[in-house]
XYZ file of N, CA, C and O in Angstrom:
420
model
N 71.573 124.785 61.865
C 72.107 124.266 63.108
C 73.555 124.738 63.304
O 73.932 125.117 64.399
N 74.326 124.701 62.203
C 75.718 125.123 62.277
C 75.809 126.598 62.659
O 76.613 126.973 63.511
N 74.962 127.424 62.046
C 74.985 128.858 62.338
C 74.628 129.104 63.802
O 75.231 129.941 64.464
N 73.656 128.360 64.327
C 73.280 128.493 65.728
C 74.461 128.180 66.636
O 74.742 128.907 67.587
N 75.176 127.102 66.326
C 76.337 126.732 67.142
C 77.430 127.795 67.087
O 78.059 128.114 68.090
N 77.648 128.341 65.880
C 78.664 129.392 65.744
C 78.291 130.619 66.572
O 79.130 131.206 67.253
N 77.021 130.998 66.502
C 76.564 132.146 67.279
C 76.663 131.886 68.778
O 77.026 132.774 69.546
N 76.359 130.671 69.184
C 76.457 130.303 70.592
C 77.903 130.387 71.077
O 78.179 130.957 72.141
N 78.830 129.854 70.293
C 80.245 129.900 70.658
C 80.728 131.342 70.717
O 81.430 131.744 71.652
N 80.320 132.153 69.739
C 80.724 133.566 69.744
C 80.202 134.278 70.981
O 80.921 135.069 71.595
N 78.956 134.001 71.355
C 78.408 134.675 72.526
C 79.101 134.212 73.806
O 79.289 134.991 74.740
N 79.480 132.940 73.867
C 80.176 132.436 75.042
C 81.590 133.007 75.157
O 82.101 133.211 76.246
N 82.211 133.241 74.011
C 83.568 133.780 74.012
C 83.591 135.306 74.043
O 84.655 135.906 74.100
N 82.425 135.912 73.976
C 82.308 137.376 73.993
C 83.092 138.037 72.882
O 83.674 139.095 73.058
N 83.114 137.400 71.699
C 83.784 137.984 70.544
C 82.933 139.066 69.891
O 83.446 139.894 69.154
N 81.664 139.064 70.167
C 80.763 140.020 69.549
C 80.649 141.268 70.417
O 80.831 141.250 71.618
N 80.312 142.374 69.768
C 80.024 143.594 70.500
C 78.716 143.406 71.247
O 77.820 142.706 70.805
N 78.573 144.066 72.369
C 77.376 143.914 73.182
C 76.124 144.425 72.458
O 75.051 143.877 72.601
N 76.253 145.468 71.632
C 75.105 146.059 70.962
C 74.772 145.405 69.634
O 73.762 145.713 69.030
N 75.581 144.512 69.155
C 75.364 143.900 67.844
C 74.197 142.920 67.894
O 74.074 142.127 68.806
N 73.318 143.022 66.911
C 72.162 142.145 66.867
C 72.478 140.893 66.073
O 73.308 140.904 65.172
N 71.803 139.819 66.393
C 71.976 138.566 65.671
C 71.286 138.696 64.323
O 70.136 139.113 64.230
N 72.005 138.362 63.262
C 71.472 138.456 61.921
C 70.475 137.330 61.668
O 70.533 136.287 62.287
N 69.569 137.589 60.732
C 68.605 136.555 60.342
C 69.352 135.414 59.683
O 70.230 135.614 58.863
N 69.009 134.178 60.025
C 69.722 132.993 59.534
C 69.686 132.891 58.016
O 70.616 132.427 57.386
N 68.601 133.347 57.393
C 68.478 133.256 55.943
C 69.426 134.213 55.231
O 69.811 133.976 54.096
N 69.814 135.307 55.862
C 70.679 136.298 55.243
C 72.157 135.968 55.376
O 72.980 136.555 54.696
N 72.493 135.042 56.242
C 73.890 134.733 56.519
C 74.301 133.482 55.749
O 73.731 132.415 55.950
N 75.288 133.600 54.842
C 75.749 132.396 54.152
C 76.518 131.500 55.115
O 77.276 131.973 55.952
N 76.315 130.211 54.991
C 77.008 129.264 55.857
C 78.339 128.918 55.200
O 78.361 128.394 54.089
N 79.448 129.231 55.854
C 80.741 128.934 55.245
C 81.026 127.445 55.234
O 80.769 126.749 56.208
N 81.539 126.962 54.137
C 81.918 125.562 54.019
C 83.416 125.496 53.791
O 83.935 126.086 52.863
N 84.095 124.786 54.656
C 85.542 124.663 54.538
C 85.931 123.663 53.468
O 86.963 123.776 52.850
N 85.088 122.681 53.261
C 85.387 121.623 52.311
C 84.113 121.324 51.537
O 83.111 120.971 52.119
N 84.151 121.458 50.221
C 82.956 121.258 49.405
C 82.402 119.850 49.573
O 81.217 119.627 49.467
N 83.258 118.872 49.821
C 82.807 117.500 49.971
C 81.994 117.306 51.240
O 81.236 116.366 51.343
N 82.138 118.188 52.200
C 81.423 118.031 53.459
C 79.942 118.389 53.327
O 79.186 118.184 54.251
N 79.507 118.924 52.173
C 78.108 119.285 52.001
C 77.245 118.078 51.657
O 76.039 118.172 51.682
N 77.848 116.966 51.315
C 77.079 115.780 50.954
C 76.466 115.157 52.204
O 77.124 115.011 53.223
N 75.200 114.794 52.079
C 74.456 114.268 53.212
C 73.823 112.941 52.820
O 73.212 112.820 51.766
N 73.972 111.972 53.696
C 73.343 110.679 53.469
C 71.943 110.715 54.078
O 71.769 111.097 55.228
N 70.951 110.339 53.268
C 69.572 110.306 53.729
C 68.982 108.929 53.481
O 69.551 108.126 52.762
N 67.814 108.710 54.058
C 67.141 107.413 53.942
C 65.878 107.586 53.105
O 65.136 108.553 53.275
N 65.634 106.638 52.193
C 64.411 106.665 51.399
C 63.214 106.506 52.319
O 63.257 105.767 53.298
N 62.130 107.199 52.007
C 60.903 107.121 52.793
C 60.129 105.863 52.420
O 60.205 105.378 51.307
N 59.377 105.344 53.357
C 58.455 104.266 53.069
C 58.963 102.891 53.441
O 59.917 102.721 54.186
N 58.308 101.916 52.872
C 58.539 100.509 53.145
C 59.897 100.055 52.610
O 60.218 100.284 51.446
N 60.675 99.393 53.420
C 62.006 98.934 53.009
C 61.930 97.931 51.869
O 62.760 97.942 50.964
N 60.941 97.086 51.889
C 60.812 96.063 50.843
C 60.637 96.697 49.467
O 61.144 96.199 48.467
N 59.935 97.799 49.392
C 59.675 98.462 48.117
C 60.745 99.481 47.741
O 60.912 99.791 46.565
N 61.463 100.028 48.698
C 62.367 101.140 48.425
C 63.852 100.806 48.449
O 64.673 101.681 48.225
N 64.207 99.570 48.751
C 65.626 99.219 48.735
C 66.146 99.252 47.311
O 65.481 98.817 46.377
N 67.358 99.778 47.145
C 67.988 99.856 45.830
C 69.415 99.358 45.939
O 69.992 99.316 47.019
N 69.986 99.000 44.813
C 71.374 98.527 44.798
C 72.316 99.706 45.003
O 72.143 100.760 44.393
N 73.329 99.490 45.823
C 74.372 100.498 46.007
C 75.090 100.664 44.675
O 75.610 99.697 44.108
N 75.129 101.869 44.165
C 75.664 102.114 42.831
C 77.162 101.823 42.742
O 77.634 101.282 41.742
N 77.906 102.139 43.780
C 79.351 101.904 43.753
C 79.681 100.423 43.875
O 80.550 99.908 43.163
N 78.985 99.726 44.760
C 79.199 98.277 44.898
C 78.834 97.574 43.594
O 79.529 96.655 43.156
N 77.751 98.004 42.966
C 77.319 97.400 41.710
C 78.386 97.601 40.628
O 78.743 96.660 39.918
N 78.910 98.819 40.515
C 79.945 99.097 39.507
C 81.183 98.234 39.720
O 81.749 97.689 38.770
N 81.606 98.102 40.985
C 82.788 97.286 41.281
C 82.567 95.818 40.907
O 83.408 95.197 40.255
N 81.418 95.270 41.311
C 81.127 93.869 41.010
C 80.931 93.634 39.517
O 81.337 92.602 38.978
N 80.321 94.584 38.840
C 80.096 94.439 37.406
C 81.415 94.374 36.646
O 81.575 93.564 35.738
N 82.365 95.197 37.028
C 83.677 95.191 36.375
C 84.436 93.893 36.654
O 85.140 93.387 35.799
N 84.288 93.376 37.873
C 85.010 92.158 38.258
C 84.354 90.879 37.740
O 85.031 89.992 37.225
N 83.018 90.778 37.900
C 82.362 89.498 37.653
C 81.249 89.527 36.616
O 80.659 88.499 36.325
N 80.907 90.701 36.109
C 79.855 90.792 35.097
C 78.525 91.265 35.663
O 78.302 91.278 36.870
N 77.628 91.601 34.744
C 76.336 92.173 35.116
C 75.457 91.201 35.894
O 74.846 91.568 36.896
N 75.377 89.975 35.439
C 74.503 88.995 36.083
C 74.904 88.769 37.543
O 74.057 88.760 38.441
N 76.185 88.590 37.771
C 76.694 88.383 39.134
C 76.484 89.642 39.984
O 76.131 89.554 41.162
N 76.691 90.811 39.390
C 76.522 92.073 40.124
C 75.079 92.263 40.570
O 74.821 92.687 41.702
N 74.131 91.951 39.699
C 72.717 92.080 40.068
C 72.350 91.172 41.234
O 71.552 91.520 42.088
N 72.935 90.002 41.263
C 72.598 89.023 42.302
C 73.254 89.329 43.644
O 72.676 89.053 44.698
N 74.448 89.901 43.633
C 75.223 90.012 44.874
C 75.414 91.424 45.422
O 75.998 91.586 46.487
N 74.955 92.433 44.718
C 75.135 93.807 45.195
C 74.277 94.073 46.422
O 73.132 93.610 46.508
N 74.830 94.843 47.373
C 74.090 95.225 48.576
C 72.863 96.047 48.183
O 72.928 96.884 47.297
N 71.756 95.796 48.873
C 70.560 96.601 48.660
C 70.374 97.472 49.901
O 70.376 96.977 51.020
N 70.252 98.770 49.666
C 70.243 99.736 50.766
C 69.054 100.688 50.665
O 68.436 100.819 49.611
N 68.785 101.367 51.753
C 67.722 102.375 51.807
C 68.301 103.785 51.895
O 67.580 104.738 52.100
N 69.611 103.928 51.773
C 70.251 105.226 51.936
C 70.773 105.743 50.611
O 71.105 104.978 49.713
N 70.859 107.079 50.505
C 71.334 107.720 49.286
C 72.014 109.046 49.614
O 71.849 109.580 50.708
N 72.779 109.562 48.646
C 73.417 110.869 48.812
C 72.470 111.922 48.262
O 72.151 111.919 47.072
N 72.038 112.825 49.101
C 71.057 113.831 48.718
C 71.639 114.905 47.805
O 70.920 115.515 47.028
N 72.919 115.152 47.877
C 73.531 116.242 47.119
C 74.055 115.828 45.742
O 74.272 116.668 44.890
N 74.295 114.551 45.518
C 74.804 114.093 44.219
C 73.701 114.132 43.169
O 72.523 114.007 43.487
N 74.101 114.272 41.896
C 73.141 114.218 40.803
C 72.463 112.859 40.801
O 73.095 111.832 41.040
N 71.190 112.832 40.510
C 70.363 111.621 40.443
C 70.178 110.931 41.790
O 69.633 109.837 41.835
N 70.690 111.483 42.873
C 70.537 110.931 44.230
C 70.796 109.421 44.263
O 69.900 108.627 44.509
N 72.049 109.019 44.007
C 72.355 107.587 43.918
C 72.272 106.875 45.266
O 72.666 107.413 46.294
N 71.757 105.642 45.221
C 71.712 104.804 46.414
C 73.135 104.374 46.755
O 73.900 103.994 45.863
N 73.514 104.470 48.023
C 74.863 104.116 48.458
C 74.841 103.502 49.842
O 74.087 103.936 50.707
N 75.708 102.508 50.034
C 75.911 101.978 51.381
C 76.857 102.934 52.112
O 77.474 103.802 51.496
N 76.984 102.766 53.390
C 77.810 103.664 54.191
C 79.271 103.633 53.756
O 79.923 104.676 53.656
N 79.795 102.452 53.472
C 81.206 102.334 53.078
C 81.482 103.095 51.788
O 82.469 103.822 51.678
N 80.616 102.933 50.793
C 80.810 103.613 49.508
C 80.608 105.119 49.642
O 81.305 105.906 49.012
N 79.653 105.532 50.471
C 79.434 106.954 50.714
C 80.699 107.587 51.288
O 81.134 108.643 50.848
N 81.309 106.916 52.269
C 82.523 107.451 52.888
C 83.714 107.434 51.934
O 84.581 108.298 52.020
N 83.766 106.471 51.020
C 84.836 106.452 50.019
C 84.696 107.600 49.035
O 85.667 108.258 48.693
N 83.468 107.852 48.579
C 83.229 108.896 47.586
C 83.284 110.290 48.178
O 83.661 111.234 47.509
N 82.875 110.435 49.428
C 82.801 111.747 50.073
C 83.578 111.717 51.389
O 82.986 111.739 52.462
N 84.901 111.644 51.314
C 85.680 111.569 52.562
C 85.516 112.832 53.389
O 85.442 113.935 52.865
N 85.433 112.641 54.663
C 85.312 113.763 55.587
C 86.664 114.022 56.236
O 87.389 113.104 56.588
N 86.965 115.294 56.414
C 88.239 115.611 57.058
C 88.176 115.407 58.568
O 89.167 115.472 59.246
N 86.975 115.137 59.092
C 86.818 114.967 60.532
C 86.967 113.527 60.989
O 87.125 113.257 62.146
N 86.831 112.565 60.064
C 86.878 111.155 60.456
C 88.014 110.447 59.793
O 88.433 110.618 58.770
């Protein structure tokens, strides 16, 4: 999608030569200005009752403050996770934004 937008902007600004052909999307590397911007929040598939998990960051914070038992009882249960992180940890929106700050927001 990003490559399409870049090509569209280039064509509108006439930065490209008239005879130049559009390259195949698979052959063109997508430039990333910030490595943290590659992280994407996704939603677990299926039934919410079966797929909700504890937000890993909220759980860690509560566990350090109040202990494991309290953390298990009070941690937010979410259906979202970071697709790019190892082990695809479940995260609420607030924790996702803390761990992966965006330069755009």
